[in-house]
Protein backbone atom coordinates (compact mmCIF):
# COMPACT_ATOMS: atom_id res chain seq x y z
CA ASP A 1 81.29 123.61 116.17
CA CYS A 2 81.22 126.66 117.44
CA LEU A 3 82.10 126.49 120.52
CA LEU A 4 84.83 123.76 120.29
CA SER A 5 86.68 126.07 117.33
CA ARG A 6 85.87 129.15 119.80
CA GLY A 7 87.52 126.90 122.86
CA LEU A 8 90.56 125.57 120.69
CA GLY A 9 91.24 129.30 119.22
CA ASP A 10 91.56 130.42 123.31
CA VAL A 11 93.57 127.47 123.90
CA TYR A 12 96.04 128.22 121.12
CA LYS A 13 96.16 131.81 122.31
CA ARG A 14 96.57 131.20 125.67
CA GLN A 15 99.65 129.01 124.97
CA TYR A 16 101.20 131.14 122.79
CA GLN A 17 104.32 132.35 123.95
CA GLY A 18 105.80 135.41 121.62
CA ASN A 19 107.98 132.85 119.16
CA ALA A 20 105.67 132.84 116.32
CA PRO A 21 102.78 135.13 114.83
CA ILE A 22 99.17 134.39 116.38
CA ASP A 23 98.04 133.63 113.18
CA LYS A 24 100.19 130.64 112.71
CA TYR A 25 98.14 129.16 115.89
CA GLU A 26 94.83 130.42 114.45
CA ILE A 27 95.63 128.44 111.20
CA ASP A 28 96.84 125.33 113.21
CA ALA A 29 93.48 125.46 115.03
CA TYR A 30 91.85 125.62 111.41
CA TRP A 31 93.48 122.51 110.70
CA LEU A 32 93.10 120.80 113.64
CA LEU A 33 89.27 121.41 112.87
CA ALA A 34 89.39 120.51 109.52
CA PHE A 35 91.10 117.14 110.47
CA ILE A 36 88.53 116.21 113.12
CA GLY A 37 85.98 116.89 110.17
CA TYR A 38 87.95 114.50 107.80
CA ASN A 39 88.15 112.12 110.51
CA THR A 40 84.55 112.10 111.23
CA GLN A 41 83.94 111.84 107.88
CA ASN A 42 82.12 115.84 108.59
CA HIS A 43 82.62 117.03 105.14
CA GLN A 44 81.13 120.48 105.67
CA GLN A 45 83.11 121.03 108.79
CA PHE A 46 86.12 119.96 106.48
CA GLN A 47 85.66 122.05 104.06
CA ASP A 48 84.53 125.08 106.36
CA TYR A 49 88.03 125.20 107.75
CA ILE A 50 90.28 123.54 104.89
CA VAL A 51 89.48 126.78 102.94
CA ARG A 52 90.77 129.27 105.61
CA ASP A 53 93.31 131.75 104.91
CA GLY A 54 96.57 130.06 105.29
CA VAL A 55 95.84 126.43 106.47
CA LEU A 56 96.74 124.75 103.07
CA ALA A 57 100.06 126.50 103.46
CA LEU A 58 100.93 125.51 106.51
CA HIS A 59 99.27 122.20 106.33
CA PRO A 60 99.83 120.93 102.33
CA TRP A 61 98.08 117.69 103.36
CA GLY A 62 95.14 118.89 103.58
CA ALA A 63 94.84 119.16 99.48
CA TYR A 64 95.75 115.33 99.47
CA LEU A 65 92.60 114.75 102.55
CA GLN A 66 90.48 117.12 100.47
CA TYR A 67 91.25 114.99 97.48
CA VAL A 68 89.84 112.05 99.40
CA MET A 69 87.16 113.56 100.65
CA HIS A 70 86.27 114.23 96.67
CA MET A 71 86.55 110.95 95.35
CA MET A 72 84.58 109.99 98.28
CA ASP A 73 82.10 112.18 97.20
CA ASN A 74 81.98 111.30 93.77
CA ALA A 75 83.11 114.93 92.99
CA ALA A 76 82.61 116.39 89.12
CA GLY A 77 85.38 116.24 87.11
CA SER A 78 86.02 119.67 86.95
CA VAL A 79 86.35 119.65 90.83
CA LEU A 80 88.88 116.44 90.36
CA GLN A 81 90.93 118.36 87.64
CA SER A 82 90.92 121.39 90.43
CA ASP A 83 92.32 118.66 93.03
CA PHE A 84 94.74 117.33 90.42
CA ASN A 85 96.35 121.27 90.02
CA THR A 86 96.24 121.81 93.60
CA LEU A 87 98.31 118.63 94.35
CA LEU A 88 100.38 119.03 91.06
CA PHE A 89 101.14 122.67 92.85
CA ILE A 90 101.96 121.35 96.50
CA SER A 91 103.62 118.01 95.89
CA ASN A 92 107.41 119.86 96.29
CA ASN A 93 105.98 122.13 99.02
CA GLN A 94 108.83 122.16 102.18
CA ASN A 95 106.18 121.59 104.61
CA LEU A 96 104.92 118.09 103.38
CA THR A 97 106.77 115.25 105.37
CA MET A 98 108.23 112.35 102.96
CA SER A 99 105.45 110.37 103.91
CA GLU A 100 102.36 113.15 103.01
CA ARG A 101 104.27 113.48 99.85
CA GLY A 102 103.96 109.96 99.02
CA ASP A 103 100.78 110.05 99.31
CA VAL A 104 100.14 113.55 97.20
CA PHE A 105 102.15 111.61 94.37
CA ALA A 106 99.79 108.75 94.73
CA ALA A 107 96.88 110.93 94.46
CA ILE A 108 98.99 112.76 91.00
CA ALA A 109 99.29 109.48 89.56
CA ASP A 110 95.66 108.31 90.47
CA LEU A 111 94.37 111.31 88.61
CA ILE A 112 96.39 111.30 85.57
CA SER A 113 95.61 107.25 85.42
CA LYS A 114 91.82 108.78 85.30
CA GLY A 115 92.51 111.22 82.34
CA HIS A 116 93.26 114.31 84.73
CA GLY A 117 96.38 116.61 83.82
CA LYS A 118 95.70 116.09 80.04
CA LYS A 119 95.30 119.91 79.80
CA GLU A 120 98.81 119.90 81.29
CA GLY A 121 100.26 117.47 78.70
CA TYR A 122 100.09 114.42 80.96
CA LYS A 123 99.75 111.22 79.68
CA PRO A 124 97.87 108.41 81.22
CA LYS A 125 101.18 106.36 80.67
CA GLN A 126 103.01 109.23 83.48
CA ALA A 127 101.18 108.16 86.12
CA VAL A 128 104.23 105.08 86.64
CA ASP A 129 106.58 107.99 87.15
CA PHE A 130 104.45 109.55 90.18
CA LEU A 131 104.02 105.79 91.60
CA GLN A 132 107.77 105.80 91.52
CA GLU A 133 107.86 108.79 93.24
CA ALA A 134 105.37 107.94 95.80
CA ALA A 135 106.87 104.47 96.24
CA ASN A 136 110.74 106.51 96.54
CA CYS A 137 108.76 108.26 99.59
CA GLY A 138 107.67 105.12 100.83
CA ASN A 139 104.27 104.93 100.20
CA GLU A 140 102.85 101.09 100.74
CA PHE A 141 100.17 101.49 97.96
CA ALA A 142 102.48 102.85 95.48
CA LYS A 143 104.67 99.69 96.01
CA GLU A 144 101.85 97.79 95.34
CA GLN A 145 100.86 98.65 92.55
CA LEU A 146 104.40 98.45 90.91
CA GLY A 147 104.60 94.86 91.85
CA TYR A 148 107.38 95.76 94.92
CA GLU A 149 107.50 93.26 98.02
């Protein structure tokens, strides 16, 4: 991991053309390493890189991936509540693509249907509203849940 991390960082620094702060390239390298950790189900690697400064700001879909990992790990309710708050916060982040936004809304709907969001005033029946938003973004899971063909 260390050598891979350093190697990717060096590649990004060599490709730097002066158009963006070097920090952005470093953040992108951390995002790439987090994403590799996610795809290889190396939860520790994912967690180590997704929490680095600036990663979720530039790559907010990482919060969705974090939620998925926590679900796979059967995380405690307090962790999922934190995921809910994070997903709600980033749901309208301009760095999300339409597809990513659909994933985020579907995750929020799932968490609401499981009772998260009570403190914030959400009721389980409001999960449908978030599923509708996810479907509007093209999310196939949401369309299936709503009975769309």
